[in-house]
Short mmCIF file of C-alpha atoms and ligand atoms in Angstrom, two decimals:
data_model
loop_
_atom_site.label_atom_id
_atom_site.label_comp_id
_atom_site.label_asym_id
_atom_site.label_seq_id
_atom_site.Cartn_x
_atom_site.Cartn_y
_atom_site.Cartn_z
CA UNK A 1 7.44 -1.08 14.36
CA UNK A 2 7.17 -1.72 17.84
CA UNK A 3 6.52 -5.67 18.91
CA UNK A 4 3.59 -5.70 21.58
CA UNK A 5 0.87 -8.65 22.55
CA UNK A 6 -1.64 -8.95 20.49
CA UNK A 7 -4.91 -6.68 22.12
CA UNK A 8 -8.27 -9.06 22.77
CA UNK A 9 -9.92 -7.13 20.23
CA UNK A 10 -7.92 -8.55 17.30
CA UNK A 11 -8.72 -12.74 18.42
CA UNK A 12 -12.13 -13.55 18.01
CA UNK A 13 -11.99 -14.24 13.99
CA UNK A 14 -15.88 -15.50 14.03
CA UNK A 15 -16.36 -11.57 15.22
CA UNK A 16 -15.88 -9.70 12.41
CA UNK A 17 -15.76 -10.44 8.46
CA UNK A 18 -18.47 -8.54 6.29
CA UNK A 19 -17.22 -10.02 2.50
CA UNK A 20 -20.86 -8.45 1.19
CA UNK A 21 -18.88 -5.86 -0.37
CA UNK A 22 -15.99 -8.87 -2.01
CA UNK A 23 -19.72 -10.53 -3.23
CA UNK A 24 -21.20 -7.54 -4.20
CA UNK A 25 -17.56 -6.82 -6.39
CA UNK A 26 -18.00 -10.60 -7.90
CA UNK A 27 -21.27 -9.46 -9.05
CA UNK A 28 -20.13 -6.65 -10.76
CA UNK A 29 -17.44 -9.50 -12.57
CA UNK A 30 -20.71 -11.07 -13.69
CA UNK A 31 -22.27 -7.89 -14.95
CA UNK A 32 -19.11 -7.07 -17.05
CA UNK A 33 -19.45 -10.67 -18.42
CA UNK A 34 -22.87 -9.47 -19.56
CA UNK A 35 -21.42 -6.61 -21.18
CA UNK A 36 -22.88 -3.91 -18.80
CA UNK A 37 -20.51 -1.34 -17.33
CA UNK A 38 -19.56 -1.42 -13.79
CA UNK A 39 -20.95 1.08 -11.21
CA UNK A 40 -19.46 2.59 -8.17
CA UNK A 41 -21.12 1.00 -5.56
CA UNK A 42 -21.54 3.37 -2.95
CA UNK A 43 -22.24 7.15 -2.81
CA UNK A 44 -20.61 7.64 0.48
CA UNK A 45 -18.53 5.23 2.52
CA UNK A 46 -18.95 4.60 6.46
CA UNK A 47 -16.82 7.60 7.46
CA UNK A 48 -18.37 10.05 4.61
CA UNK A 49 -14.85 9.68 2.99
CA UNK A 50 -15.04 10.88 -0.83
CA UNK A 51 -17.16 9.23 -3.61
CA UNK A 52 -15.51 6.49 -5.02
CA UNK A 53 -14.29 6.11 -8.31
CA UNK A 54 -16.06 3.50 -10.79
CA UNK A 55 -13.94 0.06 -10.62
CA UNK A 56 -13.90 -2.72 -13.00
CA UNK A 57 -12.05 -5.95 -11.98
CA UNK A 58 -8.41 -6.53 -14.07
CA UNK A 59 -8.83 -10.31 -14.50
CA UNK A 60 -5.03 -10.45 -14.85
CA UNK A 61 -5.02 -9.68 -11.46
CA UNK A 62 -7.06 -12.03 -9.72
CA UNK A 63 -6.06 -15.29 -8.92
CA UNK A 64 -9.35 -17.26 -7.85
CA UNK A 65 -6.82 -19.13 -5.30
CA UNK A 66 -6.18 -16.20 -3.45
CA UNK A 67 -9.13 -15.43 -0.35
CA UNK A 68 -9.55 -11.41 0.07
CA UNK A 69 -9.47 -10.71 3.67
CA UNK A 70 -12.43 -9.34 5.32
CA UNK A 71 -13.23 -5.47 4.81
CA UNK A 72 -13.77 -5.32 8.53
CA UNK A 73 -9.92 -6.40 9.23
CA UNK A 74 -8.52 -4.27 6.19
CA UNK A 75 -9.96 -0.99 7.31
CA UNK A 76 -8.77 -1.76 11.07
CA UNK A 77 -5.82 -3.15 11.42
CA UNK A 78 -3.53 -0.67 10.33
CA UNK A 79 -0.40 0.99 10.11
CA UNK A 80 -0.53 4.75 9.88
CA UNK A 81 1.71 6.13 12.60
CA UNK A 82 0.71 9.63 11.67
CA UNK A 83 -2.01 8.84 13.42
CA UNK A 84 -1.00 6.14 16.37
CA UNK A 85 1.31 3.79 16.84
CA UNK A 86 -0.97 1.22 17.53
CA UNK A 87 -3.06 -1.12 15.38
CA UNK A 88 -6.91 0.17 16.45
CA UNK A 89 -5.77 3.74 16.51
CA UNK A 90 -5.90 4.89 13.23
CA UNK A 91 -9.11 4.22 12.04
CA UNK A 92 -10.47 6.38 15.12
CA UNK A 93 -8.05 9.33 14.72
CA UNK A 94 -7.73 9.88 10.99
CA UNK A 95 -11.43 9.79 10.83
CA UNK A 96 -11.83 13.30 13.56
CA UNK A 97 -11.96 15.76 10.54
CA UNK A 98 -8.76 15.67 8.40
CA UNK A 99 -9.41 16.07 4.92
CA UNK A 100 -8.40 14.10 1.84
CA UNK A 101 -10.84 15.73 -0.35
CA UNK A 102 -9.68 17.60 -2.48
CA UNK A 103 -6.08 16.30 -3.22
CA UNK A 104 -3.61 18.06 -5.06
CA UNK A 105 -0.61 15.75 -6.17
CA UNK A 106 2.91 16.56 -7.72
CA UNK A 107 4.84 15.11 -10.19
CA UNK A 108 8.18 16.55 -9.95
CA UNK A 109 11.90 16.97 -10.32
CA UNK A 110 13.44 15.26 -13.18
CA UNK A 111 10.72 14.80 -15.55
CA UNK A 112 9.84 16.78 -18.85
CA UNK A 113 6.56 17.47 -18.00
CA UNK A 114 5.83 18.40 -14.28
CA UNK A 115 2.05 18.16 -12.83
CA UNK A 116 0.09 19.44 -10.19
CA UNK A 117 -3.07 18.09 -10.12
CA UNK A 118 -6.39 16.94 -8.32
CA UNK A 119 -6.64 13.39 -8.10
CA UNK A 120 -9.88 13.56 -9.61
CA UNK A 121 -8.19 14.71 -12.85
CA UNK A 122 -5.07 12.33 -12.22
CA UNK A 123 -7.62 9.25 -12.79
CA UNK A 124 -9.22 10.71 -15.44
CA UNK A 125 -5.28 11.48 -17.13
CA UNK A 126 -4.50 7.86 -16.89
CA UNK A 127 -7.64 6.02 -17.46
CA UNK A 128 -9.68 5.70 -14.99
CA UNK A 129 -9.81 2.71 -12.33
CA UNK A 130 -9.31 -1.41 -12.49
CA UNK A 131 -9.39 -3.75 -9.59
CA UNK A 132 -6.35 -6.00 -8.54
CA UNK A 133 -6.50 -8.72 -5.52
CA UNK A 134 -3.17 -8.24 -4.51
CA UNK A 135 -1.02 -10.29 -1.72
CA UNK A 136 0.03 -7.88 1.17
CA UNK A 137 2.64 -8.81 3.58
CA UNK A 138 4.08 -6.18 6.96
CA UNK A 139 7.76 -6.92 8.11
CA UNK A 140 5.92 -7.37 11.16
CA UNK A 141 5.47 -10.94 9.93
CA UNK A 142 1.56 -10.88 9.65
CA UNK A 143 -0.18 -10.93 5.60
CA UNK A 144 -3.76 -10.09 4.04
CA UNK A 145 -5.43 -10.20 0.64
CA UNK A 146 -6.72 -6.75 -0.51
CA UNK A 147 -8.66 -5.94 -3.70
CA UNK A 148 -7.40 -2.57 -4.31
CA UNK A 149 -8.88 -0.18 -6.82
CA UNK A 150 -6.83 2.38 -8.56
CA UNK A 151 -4.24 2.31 -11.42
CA UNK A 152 -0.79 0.85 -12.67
CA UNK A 153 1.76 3.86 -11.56
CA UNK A 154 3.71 3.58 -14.72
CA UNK A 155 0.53 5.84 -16.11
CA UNK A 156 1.09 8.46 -14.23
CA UNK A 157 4.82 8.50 -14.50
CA UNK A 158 4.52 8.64 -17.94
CA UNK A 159 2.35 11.28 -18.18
CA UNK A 160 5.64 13.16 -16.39
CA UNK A 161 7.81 12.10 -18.69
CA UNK A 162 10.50 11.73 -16.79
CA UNK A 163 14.13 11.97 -18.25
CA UNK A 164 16.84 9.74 -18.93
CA UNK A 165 18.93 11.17 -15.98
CA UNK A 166 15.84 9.86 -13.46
CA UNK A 167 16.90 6.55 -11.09
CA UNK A 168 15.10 6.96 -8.90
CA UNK A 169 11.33 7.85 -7.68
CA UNK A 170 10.94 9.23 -4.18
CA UNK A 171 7.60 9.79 -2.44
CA UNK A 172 6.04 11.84 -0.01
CA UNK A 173 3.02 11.62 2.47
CA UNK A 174 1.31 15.12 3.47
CA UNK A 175 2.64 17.23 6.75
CA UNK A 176 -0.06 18.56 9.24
CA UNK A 177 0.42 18.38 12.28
CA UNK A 178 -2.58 20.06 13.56
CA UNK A 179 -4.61 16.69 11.85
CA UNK A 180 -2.04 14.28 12.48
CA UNK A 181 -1.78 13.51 16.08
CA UNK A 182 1.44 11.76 15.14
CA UNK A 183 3.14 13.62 13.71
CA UNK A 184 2.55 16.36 16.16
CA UNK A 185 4.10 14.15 18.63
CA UNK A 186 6.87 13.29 16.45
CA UNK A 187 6.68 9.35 17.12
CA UNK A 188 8.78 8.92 13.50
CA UNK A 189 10.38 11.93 11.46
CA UNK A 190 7.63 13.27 9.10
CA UNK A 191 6.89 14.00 6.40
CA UNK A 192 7.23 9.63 5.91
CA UNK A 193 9.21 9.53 2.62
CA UNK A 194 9.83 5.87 0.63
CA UNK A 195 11.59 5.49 -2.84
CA UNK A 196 11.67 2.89 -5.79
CA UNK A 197 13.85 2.48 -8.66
CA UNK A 198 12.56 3.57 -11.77
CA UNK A 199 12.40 -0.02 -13.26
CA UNK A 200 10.20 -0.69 -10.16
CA UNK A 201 8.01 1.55 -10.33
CA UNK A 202 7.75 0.90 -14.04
CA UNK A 203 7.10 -2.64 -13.23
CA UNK A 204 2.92 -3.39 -13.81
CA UNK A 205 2.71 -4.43 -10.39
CA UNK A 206 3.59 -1.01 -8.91
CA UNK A 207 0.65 0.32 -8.02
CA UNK A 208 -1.40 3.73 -7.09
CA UNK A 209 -4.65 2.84 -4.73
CA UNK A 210 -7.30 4.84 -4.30
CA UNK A 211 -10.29 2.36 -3.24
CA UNK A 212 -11.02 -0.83 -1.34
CA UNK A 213 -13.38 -3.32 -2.12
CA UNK A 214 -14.83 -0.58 -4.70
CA UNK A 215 -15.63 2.00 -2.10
CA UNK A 216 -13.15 4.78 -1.57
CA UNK A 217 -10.47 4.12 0.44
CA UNK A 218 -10.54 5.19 3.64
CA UNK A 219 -8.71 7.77 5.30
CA UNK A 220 -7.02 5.49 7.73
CA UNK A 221 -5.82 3.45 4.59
CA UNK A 222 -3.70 5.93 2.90
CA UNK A 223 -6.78 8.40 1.47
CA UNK A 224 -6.87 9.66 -1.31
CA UNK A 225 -4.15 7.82 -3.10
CA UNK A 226 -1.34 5.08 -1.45
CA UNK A 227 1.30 2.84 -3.11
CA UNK A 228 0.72 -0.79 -3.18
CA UNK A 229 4.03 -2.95 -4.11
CA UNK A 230 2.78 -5.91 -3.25
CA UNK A 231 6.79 -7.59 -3.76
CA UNK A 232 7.68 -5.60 -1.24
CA UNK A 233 7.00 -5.21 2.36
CA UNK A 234 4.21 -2.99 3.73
CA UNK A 235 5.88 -0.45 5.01
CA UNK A 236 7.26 0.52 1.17
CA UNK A 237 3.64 1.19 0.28
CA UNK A 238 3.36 4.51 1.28
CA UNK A 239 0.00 6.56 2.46
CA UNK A 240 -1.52 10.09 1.76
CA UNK A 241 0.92 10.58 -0.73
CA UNK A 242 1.12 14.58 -2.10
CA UNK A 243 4.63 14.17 -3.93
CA UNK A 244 6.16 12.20 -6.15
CA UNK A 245 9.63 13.10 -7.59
CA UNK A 246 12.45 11.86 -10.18
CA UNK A 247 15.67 11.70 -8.89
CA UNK A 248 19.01 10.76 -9.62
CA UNK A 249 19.88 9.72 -6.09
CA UNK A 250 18.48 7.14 -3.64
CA UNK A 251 16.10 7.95 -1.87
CA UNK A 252 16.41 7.37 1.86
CA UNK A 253 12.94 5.89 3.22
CA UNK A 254 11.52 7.02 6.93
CA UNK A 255 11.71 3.71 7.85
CA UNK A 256 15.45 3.16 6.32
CA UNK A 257 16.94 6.04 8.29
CA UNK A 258 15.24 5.33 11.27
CA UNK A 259 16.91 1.52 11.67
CA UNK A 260 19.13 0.94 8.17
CA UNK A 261 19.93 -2.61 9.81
CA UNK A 262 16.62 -4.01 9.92
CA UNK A 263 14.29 -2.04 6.88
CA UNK A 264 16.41 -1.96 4.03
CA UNK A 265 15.70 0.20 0.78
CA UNK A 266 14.78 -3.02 -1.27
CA UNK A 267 12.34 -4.85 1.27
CA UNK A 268 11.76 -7.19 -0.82
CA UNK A 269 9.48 -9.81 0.89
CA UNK A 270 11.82 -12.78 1.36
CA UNK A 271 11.47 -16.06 3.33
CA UNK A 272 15.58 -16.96 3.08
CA UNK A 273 16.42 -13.31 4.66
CA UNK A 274 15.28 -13.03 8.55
CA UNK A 275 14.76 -9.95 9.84
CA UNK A 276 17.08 -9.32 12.68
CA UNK A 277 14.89 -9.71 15.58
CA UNK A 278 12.14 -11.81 13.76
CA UNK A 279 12.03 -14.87 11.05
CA UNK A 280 10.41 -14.14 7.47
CA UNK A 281 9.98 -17.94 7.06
CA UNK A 282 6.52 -17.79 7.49
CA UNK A 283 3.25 -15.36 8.34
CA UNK A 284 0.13 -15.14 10.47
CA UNK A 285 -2.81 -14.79 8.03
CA UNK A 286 -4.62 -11.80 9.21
CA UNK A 287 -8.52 -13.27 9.80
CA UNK A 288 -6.85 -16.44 8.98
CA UNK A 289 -8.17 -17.60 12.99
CA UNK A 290 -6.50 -19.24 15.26
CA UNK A 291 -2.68 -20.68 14.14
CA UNK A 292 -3.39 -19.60 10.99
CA UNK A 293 -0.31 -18.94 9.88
CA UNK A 294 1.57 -19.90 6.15
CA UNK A 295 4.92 -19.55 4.59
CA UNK A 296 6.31 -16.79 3.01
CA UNK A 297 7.08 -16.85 -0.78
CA UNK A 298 9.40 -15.41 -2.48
CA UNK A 299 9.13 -11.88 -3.47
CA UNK A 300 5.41 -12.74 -1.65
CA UNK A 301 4.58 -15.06 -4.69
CA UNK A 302 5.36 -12.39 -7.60
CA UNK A 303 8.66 -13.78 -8.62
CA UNK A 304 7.25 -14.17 -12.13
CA UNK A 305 6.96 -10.52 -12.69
CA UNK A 306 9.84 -9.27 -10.29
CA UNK A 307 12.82 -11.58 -10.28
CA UNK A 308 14.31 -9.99 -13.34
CA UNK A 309 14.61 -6.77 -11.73
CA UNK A 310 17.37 -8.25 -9.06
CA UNK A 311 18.98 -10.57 -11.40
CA UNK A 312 22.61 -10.86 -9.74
CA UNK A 313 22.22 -8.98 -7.23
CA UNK A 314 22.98 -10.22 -3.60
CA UNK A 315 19.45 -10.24 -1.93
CA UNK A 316 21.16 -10.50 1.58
CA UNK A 317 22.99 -7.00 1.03
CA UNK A 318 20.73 -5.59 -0.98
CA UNK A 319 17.32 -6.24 1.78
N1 MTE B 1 2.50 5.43 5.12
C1 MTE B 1 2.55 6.46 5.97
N2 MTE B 1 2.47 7.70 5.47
N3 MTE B 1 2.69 6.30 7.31
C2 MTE B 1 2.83 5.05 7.86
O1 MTE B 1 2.97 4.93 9.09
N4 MTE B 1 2.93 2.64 7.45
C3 MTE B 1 3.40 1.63 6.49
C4 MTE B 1 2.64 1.72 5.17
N5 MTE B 1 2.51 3.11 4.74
C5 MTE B 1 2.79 3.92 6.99
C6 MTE B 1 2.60 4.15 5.60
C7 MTE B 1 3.32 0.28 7.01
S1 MTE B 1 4.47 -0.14 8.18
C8 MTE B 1 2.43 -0.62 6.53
S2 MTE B 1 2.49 -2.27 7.01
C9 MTE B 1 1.34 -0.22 5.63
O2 MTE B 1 1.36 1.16 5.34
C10 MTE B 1 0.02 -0.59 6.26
O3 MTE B 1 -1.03 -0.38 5.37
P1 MTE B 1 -2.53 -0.66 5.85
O4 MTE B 1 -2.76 0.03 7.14
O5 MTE B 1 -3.40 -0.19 4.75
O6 MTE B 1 -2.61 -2.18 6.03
#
């Protein structure tokens, strides 16, 4: 993660900002009130991405304090090196015809029952979709709000089964390099790989995405299906993903082997732990305008679900 200036594009905050769709998602919170069902809002999204699956908010997962960032700023400001290194890039190359539908996922290695499946059946498996507003915060130092839709990953692990000899989950984005301008080029070692405990990914934050705002998420996103940890930093939440796999053994992230020193296997979002060529004190707000910046909170304000899980364990070590 490269530091650069910031490109004009990305100033103006009065420029961009369409929240019809957060409105149109608060109406839908009304309509369940009412005792109707919620509907998919959308057949098709901007980019003819896939349909998206029908949503219902997960009230335990919304605090009314928290301001979802625009849609606008979510779908373009982004971190997909596959495809560019740079911010803007993304949503213009992983939108020139590669596909994310269909999807076939694996659930593998050391779990009693292994799967291959579309994701279409995966979400019907587990449950179907809720929405969560979750906190999001990069390493880079910068922070959004997203309402994600998609499930709680425990649900899918558990449809694995995975054995008592499993630490450790390790996932894996796709490889295709004649889609993937990046990884073509080779600008990180694909296919990107991050890991979690088990108790983490057991935890009910831990996350699988597969929408935005109720419409499907889009390719430059992480289509069809990402991890959202929203403890963690950004660059745990992994895109595209096409594995998933029980181990015994740590898994060593992209990011991790790349620069061990300054993205740890943890990442836990902490203020108190700088990273080492940038402080963690504090965050610019992403649509937040000018100087908008806050501080950071511990484990990015879920401490009341997450702390337990590092309970004696030296945070400065273990970052
Ligand atoms: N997953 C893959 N496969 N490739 C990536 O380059 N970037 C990570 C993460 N997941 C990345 C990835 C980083 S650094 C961040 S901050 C988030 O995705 C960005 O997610 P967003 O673009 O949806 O905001």
């Amino acid at each position: 993660m490269h530091i650069r200036t910031p490109k004009d594009w990305e100033l103006p905050e009065s420029a961009a900002t369409s929240e019809s769709l957060y409105h149109l998602s608060k109406r839908r919170d009304f309509l369940k009130t009412l005792g109707v069902t919620a509907v998919a809002i959308a057949a098709r999204d901007a980019f003819g991405a896939a349909a998206p699956f029908q949503t219902k908010p997960n009230p335990a997962y919304r605090d009314p304090a928290l301001k979802p960032t625009g849609y606008d700023y979510i779908t373009s400001y982004n971190n997909f090196y596959e495809f560019g290194t740079d911010k803007a890039e993304p949503k213009d190359l992983a939108n020139r015809g590669w596909k994310t539908d269909p999807w076939t996922v694996e659930v593998t290695g050391l779990v009693n029952t292994p799967l291959k499946l579309d994701i279409k059946d995966i979400v019907e498996k587990v449950g179907g979709i809720e929405q969560r507003v979750y906190r999001f915060r990069c390493v880079e130092a910068w922070s959004m709000v997203i309402p994600w839709d998609g499930f709680q990953l425990s649900k899918l692990l558990m449809l694995a089964d995975p054995k008592p000899a499993a630490k450790f989950v390790k996932f894996t984005t796709f490889l295709d390099k004649k889609a993937a301008p990046g990884q073509a080029d080779g600008n990180l070692d694909y296919p990107y790989v991050e890991g979690l405990r088990v108790d983490e990914a057991m935890n009910e934050l831990s996350f699988i995405a597969t929408g935005i705002y109720g419409k499907a998420i889009p390719n430059q996103n992480g289509a069809p299906l990402r991890l959202v940890t929203p403890w963690k930093y950004g660059f745990k939440n992994i895109k595209s993903i096409v594995k998933i796999e029980l181990t015994e053994k740590q898994p060593r992230g992209t990011w991790e082997a790349m620069q061990a020193r300054e993205y740890g296997f943890y990442a836990n979002v902490n203020p108190q732990v700088d990273h080492p060529r940038w402080t963690q004190a504090s965050e610019r707000v992403i649509g937040g305008g000018f100087g908008g910046r806050q501080k950071t909170l511990m484990f990015n304000g879920y401490e009341k679900q997450v702390a337990a899980l590092y309970q004696g364990m030296d945070l400065r070590k273990f970052y």
